[in-house]
Amino acid sequence: MLIRNIVLEDFGLYAGRQVIDVQPTRGARKARPIILVGGKNGAGKTSLLEAVRLTLYGKLALGERTSQSAYEDYLRSRVHTGPSAGGLGRASVGIEFEFAESGVVHIYEVSRAWTVRGNVVQESMDLRKNGETVTVVPRNEWQNFLHELLPVGVSQLFFFDGEKITEIAEDSTDGHQLSAAIRSLLGIDLVGRLRTDLGLYLSRNQRSDVGSNQELETILAERDKIDEEVRSLSDQRADLQTQLDGQRRESAKAQQRFTVGGGEVALRRSSLTAERSALDHERTTLLAQFKEGSSGLWPWLVAPTLVARLQLALAKAGAADQDAASRLQKRFNAWQKKADAATQRRWTQEHKDDFQALLEATFKASDAPAAPRALTAVGNATQILTQASAQQSIVQGFAERLRTLEERIGEIDTSLARVDETTASYLLDELRGAEQSYGQTQGRLKVLQESLDALHYRRATLDKSREKLLISQAEDRRGTRQTELASRIAASLAAYETALIASKVRALEVAFVDCFNRLARKGDLVREVRISADNFQATLIGKDGAEIPRVRLSAGEKQVFAIAILWALAKTSGRSLPVIIDTPLARLDSDHRAAILERYLPEVSHQVVVLSTDTEVDVDMVGQLSDFVAQTHHLQYLPDERRTAVATGYFKSRKGASSALL
Amino acid sequence: MHYSKLRISSDATSKLRAMRQRMRITPNLLCRYALMSSLEDGPIGNAPLPDEDGQEFNASTLTGEQTQLFLAAISVVEEETSNKTPSNARVLELLRCHIHRGIGSLSVRLRSPADLFLRKADR
């Protein structure tokens, strides 16, 4: 599939009809797959991605089971309202794409238009193939037709934003995100649903055990309830996120105004804030290290004296035992030699062996000093203590670094407070107000996220018990012919699901290693990855064959991990689709950025639309990429007209670079 | 020896809740630090037993893979005063005592995770 252009009419910040050409071209030797769309924050980059999703999926673009009224609210909010708006309350989005069917390329045009009159939102859809309205498929089936062309689950792997990358990167339970992606990619949810339905059929027909019947229904009911809650919380989260984005923009604007009008003080303040956020970032990494260490051996290191004492006791206990036993043995041997012949004869070999055994048994168990007996009973005590001591210097380094960081953060906060106190400025008040409400929203978001995580956990537990129930049902051989048949089908479905997942996971592992190593700065950091078929937990194996714990990856490497996962999933999906990425590089350091730019973007697909800010993909990077870039567009927000204008070329402020491009 | 569940005091539980924000790790891990820190301070002898009205932990979360060694360390430390190895039931009581005492002192002493590993002289 190849998208020719995206059409926006009075959509969001876009006034009038805007057609954005996104076709890749061929260079002299290589293809040029990349279409760069630049725009500052709030210029409408994300609207482009939204428009594509909305066009293809309508209500579903907002998430599964969005209510009609929420969808209408959304449509209403996306009608352009700038001064140049016609006031007709009408907007539309559309895309034109090429799609090959049995070797023939067809051109499809999809568009979705809506009008708002008072409380009523009227939506209509148009689907054309090669310029003519599609008639083979009835109008009310158009949506399904599009779904088959490009399933929603699959599209998430091709159309995504930095947020999605962060979600996967920071996903501490990491199976959850990955599992959802893999399942939707394969359509395995369908198999799962079939099995559940069979389970219900079975339990309703097995008169014998009423218990399991009710159990399954209870589980399903509770799961539905949780789904409901998750949905409502997710909605709230989305609302908060929008609010937060708005507040972030607000606070950035306030910062700008303050910088312009605040003089010296403002300069100092912004350099302090920048340093603080860098320190915060490093602290987060340190705390992750602390968390890992704490569940390992670090607790032993708060008791150095005790650890030393235990080690000494262990060493002594071993030595003392050896000592006493061998001394007694020697005495006995000497006495034997001196003894008269009759005594010597009386001591047969059997006697001697018995004596030997007695010696060993005695010194193993009882003669050791009382203190370490509890200790020596622990098989791996010496090993644990040695390992703990070995981490001493790491812990010391961690603690000192953390303390330095925290002291510096404290200093910065004090200086900031002083700056704020001594400056009486309307602009500063405004800035602080904006920052405060941003912080509050962020806090609320975090709380919400925690309850969402708890729900996800409960849902996973329910799914496990459902699984158990279904398996035990499938194994149950009692009952009539029908139920027996159903049991057998359930069993083979389960086997099918397992085999399907296993084979896809294998393919994914191979693709992932390839993708990850191409992206990672440290060359062949990862030799292998093991993705568990049960919980989709990914374990990285380094080139020395040892596991690389997720926490040891830096924030940037985690992002690379996430991008590699998405890339590998897209590859395994076996579909040739365009890729649209919104602000992909926000949190990467410059080395990783270069890797993503040079190796990921040009290769990931035949068509790659990159929506980015000028700081993410700056003019230098555009220079590096120029061999692969087919087109550049620039979204510029015109504050007076409250609309975004689309122009060709990348950020124009620096002329040299953009003219070198086109 | 083995145990499956342990309930700490209500006082310790509320202190743990307050510390959690500062320390950024879960209560079970904080308890491990508390235990070790209290053991480092020496035997607890015949101090009164703390109540059992607080949070309950599973052995696997509270002391985890190192359960045996933690319990052995308690025996070793306590033998100093009593000169005999405490019984299994007593070891568990001592575990509760040490966690209670450790949390008490850590909650006063700790402002940040760094304070766990740095001597007072370093501050």
Short mmCIF file of C-alpha atoms in Angstrom, two decimals, chain B residues 42-99:
data_model
loop_
_atom_site.label_atom_id
_atom_site.label_comp_id
_atom_site.label_asym_id
_atom_site.label_seq_id
_atom_site.Cartn_x
_atom_site.Cartn_y
_atom_site.Cartn_z
CA GLY B 42 23.27 -5.76 67.81
CA PRO B 43 21.03 -8.24 69.62
CA ILE B 44 17.57 -7.25 70.72
CA GLY B 45 17.45 -9.60 73.73
CA ASN B 46 14.20 -9.69 75.59
CA ALA B 47 12.59 -6.56 74.26
CA PRO B 48 8.77 -6.67 74.35
CA LEU B 49 7.17 -8.15 71.25
CA PRO B 50 5.64 -5.67 68.80
CA ASP B 51 1.95 -6.08 67.95
CA GLU B 52 0.78 -7.98 64.90
CA ASP B 53 -1.81 -5.53 63.66
CA GLY B 54 0.03 -4.30 60.59
CA GLN B 55 0.67 -5.43 57.06
CA GLU B 56 1.05 -9.13 56.31
CA PHE B 57 3.77 -10.42 54.02
CA ASN B 58 4.40 -13.74 52.32
CA ALA B 59 7.78 -15.21 53.05
CA SER B 60 8.56 -15.19 49.35
CA THR B 61 8.07 -11.44 49.13
CA LEU B 62 9.43 -10.50 52.53
CA THR B 63 12.73 -12.34 52.64
CA GLY B 64 12.66 -14.04 49.25
CA GLU B 65 15.45 -16.28 48.07
CA GLN B 66 17.70 -15.34 50.95
CA THR B 67 15.23 -16.35 53.69
CA GLN B 68 17.51 -19.00 55.18
CA LEU B 69 20.48 -16.71 55.45
CA PHE B 70 18.44 -13.87 56.96
CA LEU B 71 17.10 -16.21 59.64
CA ALA B 72 20.56 -17.64 60.29
CA ALA B 73 21.93 -14.14 60.74
CA ILE B 74 19.28 -13.51 63.39
CA SER B 75 20.32 -16.65 65.29
CA VAL B 76 23.96 -15.70 65.15
CA VAL B 77 23.35 -12.20 66.43
CA GLU B 78 21.04 -13.25 69.25
CA GLU B 79 23.27 -16.06 70.51
CA GLU B 80 25.64 -13.39 71.66
CA THR B 81 23.48 -12.61 74.68
CA SER B 82 21.65 -15.84 75.41
CA ASN B 83 24.50 -18.20 74.49
CA LYS B 84 22.11 -20.67 73.01
CA THR B 85 20.50 -21.04 69.65
CA PRO B 86 16.95 -19.64 69.68
CA SER B 87 14.11 -21.99 68.77
CA ASN B 88 12.39 -21.68 65.42
CA ALA B 89 9.36 -19.93 66.87
CA ARG B 90 11.61 -17.54 68.73
CA VAL B 91 13.55 -16.71 65.53
CA LEU B 92 10.32 -15.57 63.91
CA GLU B 93 9.50 -13.41 66.93
CA LEU B 94 12.96 -11.94 66.70
CA LEU B 95 12.44 -11.31 62.99
CA ARG B 96 9.39 -9.24 63.86
CA CYS B 97 11.27 -7.42 66.63
CA HIS B 98 14.20 -6.56 64.39
CA ILE B 99 12.01 -5.35 61.55
#
